[in-house]
């Protein structure tokens, strides 16, 4: 795989001893954040959909 990085980034990477490992870990960390963000958005969408349900505001203790 070949990638192109901005010159500012490559200058900073010159100080990093194992560039491949560093970049791989950065990508892994970012992908985890993307996965979390997508999961969070699905949860919020589910909650918004649940609020549309007529029973949403009913106190569940009333059924006990």
Coordinates of C-alpha atoms in Angstrom, one line a residue:
X1 CA 0.0 0.0 0.0
X2 CA 1.3 3.4 -0.8
X3 CA -0.1 6.6 0.8
X4 CA 0.6 10.2 0.4
X5 CA 0.8 12.5 3.4
X6 CA 1.0 16.2 3.7
X7 CA 4.5 17.6 3.9
X8 CA 3.8 18.9 7.5
X9 CA 3.0 15.4 8.6
X10 CA 6.0 13.8 7.0
X11 CA 8.3 16.3 8.7
X12 CA 6.9 15.4 12.0
X13 CA 7.1 11.7 11.3
X14 CA 10.8 12.0 10.7
X15 CA 11.3 12.0 14.5
X16 CA 9.3 8.7 14.9
X17 CA 11.5 5.6 15.0
X18 CA 9.0 3.0 13.6
X19 CA 6.8 5.0 11.2
X20 CA 4.8 2.0 10.0
X21 CA 3.8 0.9 13.5
X22 CA 3.0 4.5 14.5
X23 CA 0.8 5.1 11.5
X24 CA -0.9 1.7 11.9
X25 CA -1.7 2.5 15.5
X26 CA -3.0 5.9 14.6
X27 CA -5.3 4.4 11.9
X28 CA -6.5 1.7 14.4
X29 CA -7.3 4.4 17.0
X30 CA -9.2 6.5 14.4
X31 CA -11.2 3.5 13.2
X32 CA -12.2 2.7 16.7
X33 CA -13.5 6.3 17.1
X34 CA -15.4 6.0 13.8
X35 CA -16.9 2.7 14.9
X36 CA -17.9 4.2 18.2
X37 CA -19.4 7.3 16.5
X38 CA -21.4 5.1 14.2
X39 CA -22.6 3.0 17.1
X40 CA -23.6 6.1 19.0
X41 CA -25.5 7.5 16.1
X42 CA -27.4 4.2 15.8
X43 CA -28.3 4.3 19.5
X44 CA -29.5 7.9 19.2
X45 CA -31.6 7.0 16.1
X46 CA -33.2 4.1 18.0
X47 CA -34.0 6.4 20.9
X48 CA -35.6 9.0 18.6
X49 CA -37.6 6.2 17.0
X50 CA -38.7 4.8 20.4
X51 CA -39.8 8.3 21.5
X52 CA -42.4 8.2 18.7
X53 CA -44.0 5.2 20.4
X54 CA -47.2 6.2 22.3
X55 CA -46.0 4.3 25.4
X56 CA -42.7 6.2 25.7
X57 CA -43.8 8.7 28.4
X58 CA -45.8 6.1 30.4
X59 CA -44.4 5.4 33.8
X60 CA -43.6 1.6 33.8
X61 CA -44.3 1.5 37.6
X62 CA -48.0 1.9 36.7
X63 CA -47.9 -1.7 35.3
X64 CA -46.5 -3.2 38.5

